Structures are given as structure tokens and as C-alpha cells.
């Protein structure tokens, strides 16, 4: 068994697609119209057949309280692996990304947390 799909709830699919592709560097994998919304996924360009991230509309009544609580408590909705957290932090900050946690080393793990502009905190992580 392996993870095929995960999702983040976003407040605007177009804005999310721009952020996740143009800023974070993912590539669009699937886009299927579903009425006013779309089944919209992105993948890592390094693993185009790997785990897909669904940019899921956040209109369900349970989602807003969930997202708000996570952000208020500083809890990331997702975590993405990078080769070098300080370098990625610098690259993303140079693109105007707002971070809620600068790079933090915790033994063999380094993390940083960013705002995805769509209502979520996202962690970038590298473990040795």
C-alpha cells in the first residue's frame, strides 16, 4: 500500500494553482471540471507519477473551523520535503512568501513554516 493522493483545502483554486506551481514549483497533473469547481491536482516535477496533492475547495461547513484552528495554533496542513531548508527559505522569501517559522534545526530535522496564501500553513522539512 502507498499514499496516492492527499489534499489541502484552499479558498481559491486558481490562486492555489498559481502559488503551488509558480512559487513552490509543483506541476499541474490533473484538471477535471466539476461544476463551479475542479478536480485539480499537482505533483512534484521530480516524481510526476508520485503522490498527488489535491487543491480542494474549502466550502464544506467543517473546513473553515478546522483551517482556522490549525492556523491559530501554528499547525501545518501539509509537509513537503526539500533538500535544503535554509536555501528554500531564502528562495521563497525572495519571491515574497510569508513565513510563520524561520528555519529551525531540531537534531537531524530542519523545518520552516510558510503561509500558502490560501488559508493554510505549510511546513518544509529536511531530515538527515
C-alpha atoms as a printed R data frame, in Angstrom:
    type eleno elety resid chain resno       x      y       z
1   ATOM     1    CA   UNK     A     1   0.000  0.000   0.000
2   ATOM     2    CA   UNK     A     2   1.191  3.545  -0.722
3   ATOM     3    CA   UNK     A     3  -0.219  7.046  -0.487
4   ATOM     4    CA   UNK     A     4  -1.747  8.024  -3.825
5   ATOM     5    CA   UNK     A     5  -3.450 11.336  -3.010
6   ATOM     6    CA   UNK     A     6  -3.512 13.907  -0.250
7   ATOM     7    CA   UNK     A     7  -5.270 17.248  -0.168
8   ATOM     8    CA   UNK     A     8  -5.185 20.771   1.159
9   ATOM     9    CA   UNK     A     9  -8.322 22.855   1.427
10  ATOM    10    CA   UNK     A    10  -7.941 26.111  -0.489
11  ATOM    11    CA   UNK     A    11 -10.073 29.232  -0.624
12  ATOM    12    CA   UNK     A    12  -9.472 29.813  -4.356
13  ATOM    13    CA   UNK     A    13  -8.346 27.082  -6.756
14  ATOM    14    CA   UNK     A    14  -6.868 29.479  -9.328
15  ATOM    15    CA   UNK     A    15  -4.832 31.323  -6.699
16  ATOM    16    CA   UNK     A    16  -3.759 27.999  -5.179
17  ATOM    17    CA   UNK     A    17  -2.668 26.620  -8.552
18  ATOM    18    CA   UNK     A    18  -0.543 29.714  -9.192
19  ATOM    19    CA   UNK     A    19   1.067 29.516  -5.742
20  ATOM    20    CA   UNK     A    20   1.714 25.784  -5.760
21  ATOM    21    CA   UNK     A    21   3.136 25.822  -9.313
22  ATOM    22    CA   UNK     A    22   4.707 29.251  -9.872
23  ATOM    23    CA   UNK     A    23   6.059 29.688  -6.336
24  ATOM    24    CA   UNK     A    24   6.524 26.232  -4.802
25  ATOM    25    CA   UNK     A    25   7.464 24.571  -8.097
26  ATOM    26    CA   UNK     A    26   4.917 21.764  -8.367
27  ATOM    27    CA   UNK     A    27   3.370 20.953 -11.759
28  ATOM    28    CA   UNK     A    28  -0.297 20.515 -12.608
29  ATOM    29    CA   UNK     A    29  -1.196 16.843 -13.031
30  ATOM    30    CA   UNK     A    30  -4.983 16.705 -13.337
31  ATOM    31    CA   UNK     A    31  -7.718 19.247 -14.004
32  ATOM    32    CA   UNK     A    32 -11.275 17.961 -14.402
33  ATOM    33    CA   UNK     A    33 -14.241 20.378 -14.358
34  ATOM    34    CA   UNK     A    34 -16.789 19.598 -11.640
35  ATOM    35    CA   UNK     A    35 -19.425 22.305 -11.917
36  ATOM    36    CA   UNK     A    36 -18.078 25.514 -10.364
37  ATOM    37    CA   UNK     A    37 -15.003 23.670  -9.066
38  ATOM    38    CA   UNK     A    38 -12.387 21.309 -10.481
39  ATOM    39    CA   UNK     A    39 -10.608 18.133  -9.504
40  ATOM    40    CA   UNK     A    40  -7.238 19.875  -9.525
41  ATOM    41    CA   UNK     A    41  -4.030 18.127  -8.542
42  ATOM    42    CA   UNK     A    42  -0.345 18.977  -8.573
43  ATOM    43    CA   UNK     A    43   2.728 16.759  -8.280
44  ATOM    44    CA   UNK     A    44   6.434 17.136  -7.780
45  ATOM    45    CA   UNK     A    45   8.262 17.562 -11.097
46  ATOM    46    CA   UNK     A    46  10.807 15.110  -9.656
47  ATOM    47    CA   UNK     A    47   8.116 12.425  -9.286
48  ATOM    48    CA   UNK     A    48   5.314 13.073 -11.820
49  ATOM    49    CA   UNK     A    49   3.765  9.665 -11.164
50  ATOM    50    CA   UNK     A    50   4.048 10.035  -7.392
51  ATOM    51    CA   UNK     A    51   1.667 11.283  -4.733
52  ATOM    52    CA   UNK     A    52  -0.774 13.894  -5.995
53  ATOM    53    CA   UNK     A    53  -1.842 16.905  -3.945
54  ATOM    54    CA   UNK     A    54  -5.500 17.815  -4.447
55  ATOM    55    CA   UNK     A    55  -6.199 21.565  -4.241
56  ATOM    56    CA   UNK     A    56  -9.637 21.053  -2.762
57  ATOM    57    CA   UNK     A    57 -12.223 23.850  -2.387
58  ATOM    58    CA   UNK     A    58 -12.819 24.733   1.262
59  ATOM    59    CA   UNK     A    59 -16.572 25.410   1.198
60  ATOM    60    CA   UNK     A    60 -17.739 22.485   3.358
61  ATOM    61    CA   UNK     A    61 -19.039 23.804   6.707
62  ATOM    62    CA   UNK     A    62 -16.483 21.791   8.700
63  ATOM    63    CA   UNK     A    63 -13.472 23.124   6.831
64  ATOM    64    CA   UNK     A    64 -13.314 26.765   7.953
65  ATOM    65    CA   UNK     A    65 -13.299 25.995  11.710
66  ATOM    66    CA   UNK     A    66 -10.680 23.293  11.052
67  ATOM    67    CA   UNK     A    67  -8.419 25.573   8.982
68  ATOM    68    CA   UNK     A    68  -8.806 28.476  11.391
69  ATOM    69    CA   UNK     A    69  -7.894 26.319  14.396
70  ATOM    70    CA   UNK     A    70  -4.822 24.903  12.656
71  ATOM    71    CA   UNK     A    71  -3.547 28.357  11.652
72  ATOM    72    CA   UNK     A    72  -4.253 29.860  15.084
73  ATOM    73    CA   UNK     A    73  -2.285 27.050  16.709
74  ATOM    74    CA   UNK     A    74   0.531 27.214  14.126
75  ATOM    75    CA   UNK     A    75  -0.087 23.685  12.858
76  ATOM    76    CA   UNK     A    76   0.829 22.992   9.215
77  ATOM    77    CA   UNK     A    77  -1.820 21.412   6.992
78  ATOM    78    CA   UNK     A    78   0.890 19.607   4.987
79  ATOM    79    CA   UNK     A    79   4.620 18.990   4.997
80  ATOM    80    CA   UNK     A    80   6.861 18.968   1.925
81  ATOM    81    CA   UNK     A    81  10.378 17.561   1.808
82  ATOM    82    CA   UNK     A    82  13.182 19.754   0.456
83  ATOM    83    CA   UNK     A    83  16.914 19.155   0.113
84  ATOM    84    CA   UNK     A    84  17.972 22.331   1.936
85  ATOM    85    CA   UNK     A    85  15.533 24.210   4.191
86  ATOM    86    CA   UNK     A    86  17.632 27.400   4.571
87  ATOM    87    CA   UNK     A    87  18.164 27.630   0.798
88  ATOM    88    CA   UNK     A    88  14.476 27.029   0.054
89  ATOM    89    CA   UNK     A    89  13.524 29.528   2.760
90  ATOM    90    CA   UNK     A    90  15.738 32.155   1.093
91  ATOM    91    CA   UNK     A    91  14.393 31.368  -2.377
92  ATOM    92    CA   UNK     A    92  10.771 31.536  -1.273
93  ATOM    93    CA   UNK     A    93  11.242 34.622   0.874
94  ATOM    94    CA   UNK     A    94  12.800 36.279  -2.182
95  ATOM    95    CA   UNK     A    95   9.549 35.526  -4.016
96  ATOM    96    CA   UNK     A    96   7.561 37.274  -1.287
97  ATOM    97    CA   UNK     A    97   6.398 34.198   0.629
98  ATOM    98    CA   UNK     A    98   5.480 34.921   4.249
99  ATOM    99    CA   UNK     A    99   6.897 32.527   6.829
100 ATOM   100    CA   UNK     A   100   5.456 31.962  10.283
101 ATOM   101    CA   UNK     A   101   8.511 29.956  11.344
102 ATOM   102    CA   UNK     A   102  12.019 30.570  10.075
103 ATOM   103    CA   UNK     A   103  14.340 27.565   9.632
104 ATOM   104    CA   UNK     A   104  14.629 25.667  12.881
105 ATOM   105    CA   UNK     A   105  17.082 22.816  13.488
106 ATOM   106    CA   UNK     A   106  15.862 20.059  15.785
107 ATOM   107    CA   UNK     A   107  18.563 17.433  15.814
108 ATOM   108    CA   UNK     A   108  18.512 15.651  12.466
109 ATOM   109    CA   UNK     A   109  15.445 17.590  11.249
110 ATOM   110    CA   UNK     A   110  15.225 21.171   9.960
111 ATOM   111    CA   UNK     A   111  11.839 22.792   9.348
112 ATOM   112    CA   UNK     A   112  10.280 26.102   8.353
113 ATOM   113    CA   UNK     A   113   6.600 27.015   8.036
114 ATOM   114    CA   UNK     A   114   5.055 29.223   5.353
115 ATOM   115    CA   UNK     A   115   1.661 30.714   4.547
116 ATOM   116    CA   UNK     A   116   0.311 29.328   1.254
117 ATOM   117    CA   UNK     A   117  -1.929 32.413   0.678
118 ATOM   118    CA   UNK     A   118  -4.946 30.091   0.511
119 ATOM   119    CA   UNK     A   119  -5.635 29.701   4.222
120 ATOM   120    CA   UNK     A   120  -3.022 27.101   5.179
121 ATOM   121    CA   UNK     A   121   0.318 26.817   6.852
122 ATOM   122    CA   UNK     A   122   2.726 24.516   5.021
123 ATOM   123    CA   UNK     A   123   5.890 23.044   6.517
124 ATOM   124    CA   UNK     A   124   9.042 22.447   4.530
125 ATOM   125    CA   UNK     A   125  11.342 19.860   6.053
126 ATOM   126    CA   UNK     A   126  14.657 18.119   5.578
127 ATOM   127    CA   UNK     A   127  15.811 15.195   7.667
128 ATOM   128    CA   UNK     A   128  19.294 13.754   7.626
